[in-house]
């Protein structure tokens, strides 16, 4: 699976939009209906991200930023990640994919400085999580039988897969040589 594949899967995630126009009927998608849309309804409507992007391009809606994608929440998540040195903190589903999709949008309603701050916080969070994963991997010795990695995102699994496969191949080769020596 590639980053493009993960981004594609992330586009199916429901996000909240604030309608700018009224559409009294529902829109029929392949697997669901969305709507109706009432102009300036602060409650918003949940639609898949790919639909939200198209509707925003048509100036029909404003894509509401997820609560977790703001500097205060990201700083709190970083603090939580630092406090929990033994395990990864839990992230919302499709966290990295949605963050990248949202930040790639032109009309996010964010000023450039805030966008830079969010990108910096996301980079810090990702590096903390990578360091934790790498540190745990280094603790593995030849006596391991399984590894439990809780709260990994799809992006982290994709990044980790080649290293784990290499580790497993090395372990298998070591075990094979040990058995041959007996």
Coordinates of N, CA and C in Angstrom, one line a residue:
X1 N 0.8 -1.2 0.0 CA 0.0 0.0 0.0 C 0.9 1.2 0.0
X2 N 0.5 2.2 -0.8 CA 1.3 3.5 -0.9 C 0.6 4.6 -0.2
X3 N 1.3 5.7 -0.1 CA 0.7 6.9 0.5 C -0.5 7.3 -0.3
X4 N -0.4 7.2 -1.6 CA -1.6 7.6 -2.5 C -2.8 6.7 -2.2
X5 N -2.5 5.4 -1.9 CA -3.6 4.5 -1.6 C -4.3 4.9 -0.3
X6 N -3.4 5.2 0.7 CA -3.9 5.6 2.0 C -4.7 7.0 1.9
X7 N -4.2 7.9 1.1 CA -4.9 9.1 0.9 C -6.3 8.8 0.2
X8 N -6.3 7.9 -0.7 CA -7.6 7.6 -1.4 C -8.6 7.0 -0.4
X9 N -8.1 6.1 0.5 CA -9.0 5.6 1.5 C -9.4 6.6 2.5
X10 N -8.5 7.6 2.8 CA -8.9 8.7 3.7 C -10.0 9.6 3.1
X11 N -10.1 9.7 1.8 CA -11.1 10.5 1.2 C -12.5 10.0 1.4
X12 N -12.6 8.7 1.8 CA -13.9 8.2 2.1 C -14.4 8.4 3.5
X13 N -13.5 9.0 4.3 CA -13.8 9.3 5.7 C -14.8 10.5 5.8
X14 N -15.8 10.3 6.7 CA -16.8 11.4 6.9 C -16.2 12.6 7.6
X15 N -16.5 13.8 7.0 CA -16.1 15.0 7.6 C -17.4 15.9 7.7
X16 N -17.3 16.9 8.5 CA -18.5 17.8 8.6 C -18.3 19.0 7.7
X17 N -19.3 19.4 7.0 CA -19.3 20.6 6.2 C -20.4 21.5 6.6
X18 N -20.2 22.8 6.5 CA -21.2 23.8 6.8 C -21.7 24.3 5.4
X19 N -23.0 24.1 5.1 CA -23.5 24.5 3.8 C -23.6 26.0 3.7
X20 N -23.3 26.5 2.5 CA -23.5 27.9 2.1 C -24.8 28.1 1.3
X21 N -25.3 27.0 0.8 CA -26.6 27.0 0.0 C -27.5 26.0 0.6
X22 N -28.8 26.1 0.2 CA -29.7 25.1 0.7 C -30.0 24.1 -0.5
X23 N -29.9 22.8 -0.1 CA -30.3 21.8 -1.1 C -31.3 20.9 -0.3
X24 N -32.6 21.0 -0.6 CA -33.6 20.3 0.1 C -33.6 18.8 0.0
X25 N -33.1 18.3 -1.1 CA -33.1 16.9 -1.3 C -31.8 16.3 -0.8
X26 N -31.8 15.0 -0.6 CA -30.5 14.3 -0.3 C -29.8 13.9 -1.6
X27 N -28.5 13.8 -1.5 CA -27.7 13.4 -2.6 C -27.4 11.9 -2.4
X28 N -27.7 11.1 -3.5 CA -27.5 9.7 -3.4 C -26.1 9.3 -3.9
X29 N -25.3 8.8 -3.0 CA -23.9 8.3 -3.4 C -24.1 6.8 -3.6
X30 N -23.0 6.1 -3.9 CA -23.1 4.7 -4.2 C -23.5 3.9 -3.0
X31 N -23.0 4.3 -1.8 CA -23.3 3.5 -0.6 C -24.0 4.2 0.5
X32 N -24.4 5.4 0.2 CA -25.1 6.2 1.3 C -25.8 7.4 0.7
X33 N -26.7 8.0 1.5 CA -27.3 9.3 1.1 C -26.7 10.4 2.0
X34 N -26.5 11.6 1.5 CA -26.1 12.7 2.3 C -27.0 13.9 2.1
X35 N -27.1 14.7 3.1 CA -28.0 15.8 3.1 C -29.3 15.6 3.9
X36 N -30.2 16.5 3.8 CA -30.3 17.7 3.0 C -29.3 18.7 3.6
X37 N -29.1 19.8 2.9 CA -28.2 20.9 3.3 C -28.9 22.2 3.5
X38 N -28.8 22.8 4.6 CA -29.5 24.0 4.9 C -28.4 25.1 5.1
X39 N -28.6 26.2 4.3 CA -27.5 27.2 4.3 C -27.3 27.7 5.7
X40 N -26.0 27.8 6.0 CA -25.5 28.4 7.3 C -25.9 27.6 8.5
X41 N -26.2 26.3 8.3 CA -26.6 25.5 9.5 C -25.3 25.1 10.2
X42 N -25.1 25.7 11.4 CA -23.9 25.5 12.2 C -23.7 24.0 12.7
X43 N -24.8 23.3 12.7 CA -24.7 21.8 13.0 C -23.9 21.1 12.0
X44 N -24.0 21.5 10.7 CA -23.3 20.9 9.6 C -23.9 19.6 9.2
X45 N -23.3 19.0 8.2 CA -23.7 17.8 7.6 C -22.5 16.9 7.4
X46 N -22.5 15.7 7.7 CA -21.4 14.8 7.5 C -21.4 14.2 6.1
X47 N -20.3 14.3 5.4 CA -20.2 13.8 4.1 C -18.8 13.2 3.9
X48 N -18.6 12.2 3.0 CA -17.2 11.8 2.7 C -16.3 12.9 2.3
X49 N -15.1 12.9 2.6 CA -14.1 14.0 2.3 C -14.1 14.3 0.8
X50 N -14.2 13.3 -0.1 CA -14.1 13.5 -1.5 C -15.4 14.3 -2.0
X51 N -16.5 14.1 -1.3 CA -17.7 14.9 -1.6 C -17.6 16.3 -1.1
X52 N -17.0 16.4 0.1 CA -16.8 17.7 0.7 C -15.9 18.6 -0.2
X53 N -14.9 18.0 -0.7 CA -13.9 18.7 -1.5 C -14.6 19.2 -2.8
X54 N -15.4 18.4 -3.4 CA -16.1 18.8 -4.7 C -17.1 19.9 -4.4
X55 N -17.8 19.7 -3.2 CA -18.8 20.7 -2.9 C -18.2 22.1 -2.5
X56 N -17.0 22.0 -1.9 CA -16.3 23.2 -1.6 C -15.8 23.9 -2.9
X57 N -15.3 23.1 -3.8 CA -14.8 23.7 -5.1 C -16.0 24.4 -5.8
X58 N -17.2 23.9 -5.6 CA -18.4 24.6 -6.2 C -18.9 25.7 -5.4
X59 N -18.2 26.0 -4.2 CA -18.6 27.0 -3.3 C -20.0 26.8 -2.6
X60 N -20.3 25.5 -2.5 CA -21.6 25.1 -1.8 C -21.4 25.0 -0.3
X61 N -20.2 24.6 0.1 CA -20.0 24.3 1.5 C -18.6 24.9 2.0
X62 N -18.4 24.9 3.2 CA -17.1 25.1 3.9 C -16.8 23.9 4.6
X63 N -15.6 23.3 4.4 CA -15.2 22.1 5.2 C -14.8 22.5 6.6
X64 N -15.5 21.9 7.6 CA -15.1 22.3 8.9 C -13.9 21.5 9.4
X65 N -13.0 22.1 10.0 CA -11.8 21.5 10.4 C -12.1 20.5 11.6
X66 N -11.5 19.3 11.6 CA -11.7 18.4 12.7 C -11.2 19.1 14.0
X67 N -11.9 18.8 15.1 CA -11.5 19.4 16.4 C -10.1 19.1 16.8
X68 N -9.6 17.9 16.4 CA -8.2 17.5 16.8 C -7.2 18.2 15.9
X69 N -7.6 18.9 14.9 CA -6.6 19.5 14.0 C -6.5 21.0 14.3
X70 N -6.1 21.3 15.5 CA -5.8 22.7 15.9 C -4.6 22.7 16.8
X71 N -3.9 23.8 16.9 CA -2.6 23.8 17.7 C -2.8 23.3 19.1
X72 N -3.9 23.7 19.8 CA -4.0 23.4 21.2 C -4.2 21.9 21.3
X73 N -5.1 21.3 20.5 CA -5.3 19.8 20.6 C -4.0 19.0 20.2
X74 N -3.3 19.5 19.2 CA -2.1 18.8 18.8 C -1.0 18.9 19.8
X75 N -0.9 20.1 20.5 CA 0.1 20.2 21.6 C -0.3 19.3 22.7
X76 N -1.6 19.1 23.0 CA -2.0 18.2 24.1 C -1.7 16.8 23.7
X77 N -1.8 16.4 22.4 CA -1.5 15.1 22.0 C 0.0 14.8 22.1
X78 N 0.8 15.8 21.8 CA 2.2 15.7 21.9 C 2.6 15.4 23.3
X79 N 2.0 16.2 24.3 CA 2.3 16.1 25.7 C 1.9 14.7 26.1
X80 N 0.7 14.2 25.7 CA 0.3 12.8 26.0 C 1.3 11.8 25.5
X81 N 1.7 12.0 24.3 CA 2.7 11.0 23.7 C 4.0 11.0 24.5
X82 N 4.4 12.2 25.0 CA 5.7 12.2 25.8 C 5.4 11.6 27.2
X83 N 4.3 11.8 27.8 CA 4.0 11.2 29.1 C 3.9 9.7 29.1
X84 N 3.3 9.2 28.0 CA 3.1 7.7 27.9 C 4.3 7.1 27.1
X85 N 5.4 7.0 27.8 CA 6.6 6.5 27.2 C 6.5 5.0 26.8
X86 N 5.7 4.3 27.4 CA 5.6 2.8 27.2 C 4.7 2.5 26.0
X87 N 3.9 3.3 25.6 CA 3.0 3.0 24.5 C 2.6 4.2 23.6
X88 N 2.1 3.9 22.5 CA 1.6 5.0 21.6 C 0.2 5.5 22.1
X89 N 0.0 6.8 22.0 CA -1.3 7.3 22.3 C -2.3 7.0 21.2
X90 N -3.6 7.0 21.5 CA -4.6 6.7 20.5 C -4.9 7.9 19.7
X91 N -5.0 7.7 18.4 CA -5.3 8.8 17.5 C -6.7 8.5 16.8
X92 N -7.3 9.6 16.4 CA -8.6 9.4 15.7 C -8.4 8.5 14.4
X93 N -9.4 7.8 14.0 CA -9.2 7.0 12.7 C -8.8 7.9 11.5
X94 N -7.9 7.4 10.7 CA -7.4 8.1 9.5 C -6.8 9.5 9.9
X95 N -6.2 9.6 11.0 CA -5.6 10.9 11.5 C -4.6 11.5 10.5
X96 N -3.6 10.7 10.2 CA -2.6 11.3 9.3 C -3.1 11.6 7.9
X97 N -3.9 10.7 7.4 CA -4.5 10.9 6.0 C -5.4 12.1 6.0
X98 N -6.3 12.3 7.0 CA -7.1 13.4 7.0 C -6.4 14.7 7.2
X99 N -5.4 14.7 8.1 CA -4.6 15.9 8.3 C -3.9 16.3 7.0
X100 N -3.3 15.4 6.3 CA -2.7 15.8 5.0 C -3.7 16.2 4.0
X101 N -4.9 15.6 3.9 CA -5.9 16.0 3.0 C -6.4 17.4 3.3
X102 N -6.7 17.6 4.6 CA -7.2 18.9 5.0 C -6.2 20.0 4.7
X103 N -4.9 19.8 5.1 CA -3.9 20.8 4.9 C -3.6 21.1 3.4
X104 N -3.9 20.1 2.5 CA -3.7 20.3 1.1 C -4.8 21.2 0.5
X105 N -5.9 21.4 1.1 CA -6.9 22.2 0.6 C -6.5 23.7 0.6
X106 N -6.9 24.4 -0.5 CA -6.6 25.8 -0.6 C -7.4 26.6 0.4
X107 N -8.7 26.3 0.4 CA -9.7 27.2 1.2 C -9.9 26.5 2.6
X108 N -9.0 26.6 3.5 CA -9.2 25.9 4.8 C -9.6 26.9 5.8
X109 N -9.6 28.2 5.5 CA -10.0 29.2 6.5 C -8.9 29.5 7.5
X110 N -7.7 28.9 7.3 CA -6.6 29.1 8.2 C -5.7 30.1 7.6
X111 N -5.1 30.9 8.5 CA -4.1 31.9 8.1 C -2.8 31.0 8.0
X112 N -1.9 31.5 7.1 CA -0.7 30.8 6.8 C 0.2 30.5 8.0
X113 N 0.2 31.4 9.0 CA 1.0 31.1 10.2 C 0.4 30.0 11.0
X114 N -0.9 29.9 11.1 CA -1.5 28.8 11.8 C -1.3 27.5 11.1
X115 N -1.3 27.5 9.8 CA -1.1 26.3 9.0 C 0.3 25.8 9.2
X116 N 1.3 26.7 9.3 CA 2.7 26.3 9.5 C 2.9 25.7 10.9
X117 N 2.2 26.3 11.9 CA 2.2 25.8 13.2 C 1.7 24.4 13.3
X118 N 0.5 24.2 12.7 CA -0.1 22.8 12.6 C 0.8 21.8 12.0
X119 N 1.4 22.2 10.9 CA 2.4 21.3 10.2 C 3.5 21.0 11.1
X120 N 4.1 22.0 11.8 CA 5.2 21.7 12.7 C 4.8 20.8 13.8
X121 N 3.6 21.0 14.4 CA 3.2 20.1 15.5 C 2.9 18.7 15.0
X122 N 2.4 18.6 13.8 CA 2.2 17.2 13.2 C 3.5 16.5 13.0
X123 N 4.5 17.3 12.5 CA 5.9 16.7 12.3 C 6.5 16.2 13.6
X124 N 6.3 17.1 14.7 CA 6.8 16.7 16.0 C 6.1 15.4 16.5
X125 N 4.8 15.4 16.4 CA 4.0 14.2 16.8 C 4.5 13.0 16.1
X126 N 4.6 13.1 14.8 CA 5.1 11.9 14.0 C 6.5 11.5 14.4
X127 N 7.4 12.4 14.6 CA 8.7 12.0 15.0 C 8.7 11.4 16.4
X128 N 8.0 11.9 17.3 CA 7.9 11.2 18.6 C 7.4 9.8 18.5
X129 N 6.4 9.6 17.7 CA 5.8 8.2 17.5 C 6.9 7.3 16.8
X130 N 7.6 7.9 15.8 CA 8.6 7.1 15.1 C 9.7 6.7 16.1
X131 N 10.1 7.6 16.9 CA 11.2 7.3 17.9 C 10.8 6.2 18.8
X132 N 9.5 6.3 19.3 CA 9.0 5.3 20.2 C 9.0 3.9 19.6
X133 N 8.5 3.9 18.3 CA 8.4 2.6 17.6 C 9.9 2.0 17.4
X134 N 10.8 2.9 17.0 CA 12.2 2.5 16.8 C 12.8 2.0 18.1
X135 N 12.6 2.7 19.1 CA 13.1 2.3 20.4 C 12.6 0.9 20.9
X136 N 11.3 0.7 20.7 CA 10.7 -0.6 21.0 C 11.3 -1.7 20.1
X137 N 11.5 -1.4 18.9 CA 12.1 -2.4 18.0 C 13.5 -2.8 18.4
X138 N 14.3 -1.8 18.9 CA 15.6 -2.1 19.3 C 15.7 -3.0 20.5
X139 N 14.6 -3.0 21.3 CA 14.6 -3.9 22.5 C 14.4 -5.3 22.2
X140 N 14.0 -5.6 21.0 CA 13.7 -7.0 20.7 C 15.0 -7.8 20.6
X141 N 14.9 -9.0 21.2 CA 16.1 -9.9 21.1 C 15.7 -11.2 20.5
X142 N 16.5 -12.1 20.4 CA 16.2 -13.4 19.7 C 15.2 -14.3 20.4
X143 N 14.8 -13.9 21.6 CA 13.8 -14.7 22.3 C 12.4 -14.3 22.1
X144 N 12.1 -13.3 21.3 CA 10.8 -12.8 21.1 C 9.9 -13.8 20.2
X145 N 8.7 -13.9 20.5 CA 7.8 -14.7 19.7 C 6.7 -13.9 19.0
X146 N 6.4 -12.7 19.6 CA 5.4 -11.8 19.0 C 5.7 -10.4 19.5
X147 N 5.2 -9.5 18.7 CA 5.3 -8.0 19.0 C 3.9 -7.5 19.1
X148 N 3.6 -6.7 20.1 CA 2.3 -6.1 20.2 C 2.5 -4.6 20.1
X149 N 2.0 -4.0 19.0 CA 2.1 -2.6 18.7 C 0.7 -2.1 18.7
X150 N 0.3 -1.4 19.7 CA -1.1 -0.8 19.9 C -1.1 0.6 19.4
X151 N -2.2 1.0 18.8 CA -2.5 2.3 18.4 C -1.7 2.8 17.2
X152 N -1.2 1.9 16.4 CA -0.5 2.3 15.2 C -1.5 2.7 14.1
X153 N -1.2 3.8 13.4 CA -2.1 4.2 12.3 C -1.7 3.4 11.0
X154 N -2.5 3.5 10.0 CA -2.2 2.9 8.7 C -0.9 3.4 8.1
X155 N -0.7 4.7 8.3 CA 0.5 5.3 7.7 C 1.8 4.7 8.4
X156 N 1.7 4.6 9.8 CA 2.8 4.1 10.5 C 3.0 2.6 10.2
X157 N 2.0 1.8 10.0 CA 2.1 0.4 9.7 C 2.8 0.3 8.3
X158 N 2.4 1.2 7.4 CA 3.0 1.1 6.0 C 4.5 1.5 6.1
X159 N 4.9 2.4 7.0 CA 6.3 2.8 7.1 C 7.1 1.7 7.8
X160 N 6.4 1.0 8.8 CA 7.1 0.0 9.6 C 7.2 -1.3 8.9
X161 N 6.3 -1.6 8.0 CA 6.3 -2.9 7.3 C 7.6 -3.4 6.8
X162 N 8.4 -2.6 6.0 CA 9.6 -3.1 5.5 C 10.6 -3.5 6.6
X163 N 10.7 -2.7 7.6 CA 11.6 -3.0 8.7 C 11.2 -4.3 9.5
X164 N 9.9 -4.5 9.7 CA 9.4 -5.7 10.4 C 9.7 -6.9 9.5
X165 N 9.5 -6.8 8.3 CA 9.7 -7.9 7.4 C 11.2 -8.3 7.4
X166 N 12.1 -7.3 7.3 CA 13.5 -7.5 7.4 C 13.9 -8.1 8.7
X167 N 13.3 -7.7 9.8 CA 13.6 -8.2 11.1 C 13.2 -9.7 11.2
X168 N 12.0 -10.0 10.6 CA 11.5 -11.3 10.7 C 12.3 -12.3 9.8
X169 N 12.8 -11.8 8.6 CA 13.7 -12.6 7.8 C 15.0 -12.9 8.5
X170 N 15.5 -11.9 9.2 CA 16.8 -12.1 9.9 C 16.6 -13.1 11.0
X171 N 15.5 -13.0 11.7 CA 15.2 -13.9 12.8 C 15.0 -15.3 12.3
X172 N 14.3 -15.5 11.2 CA 14.1 -16.8 10.6 C 15.4 -17.4 10.2
X173 N 16.3 -16.6 9.6 CA 17.6 -17.1 9.1 C 18.5 -17.5 10.3
X174 N 18.4 -16.7 11.4 CA 19.1 -17.0 12.6 C 18.6 -18.3 13.2
X175 N 17.3 -18.5 13.3 CA 16.7 -19.7 13.9 C 17.1 -20.9 13.0
X176 N 17.1 -20.7 11.7 CA 17.4 -21.8 10.8 C 18.9 -22.3 11.0
X177 N 19.8 -21.3 11.1 CA 21.2 -21.6 11.4 C 21.4 -22.3 12.7
X178 N 20.7 -21.8 13.7 CA 20.7 -22.4 15.1 C 20.3 -23.9 15.0
X179 N 19.2 -24.2 14.3 CA 18.7 -25.5 14.2 C 19.7 -26.4 13.4
X180 N 20.3 -25.9 12.4 CA 21.3 -26.7 11.6 C 22.5 -27.0 12.5
X181 N 22.9 -26.1 13.4 CA 24.1 -26.4 14.3 C 23.8 -27.5 15.3
X182 N 22.5 -27.8 15.6 CA 22.2 -28.8 16.6 C 22.4 -30.1 15.9

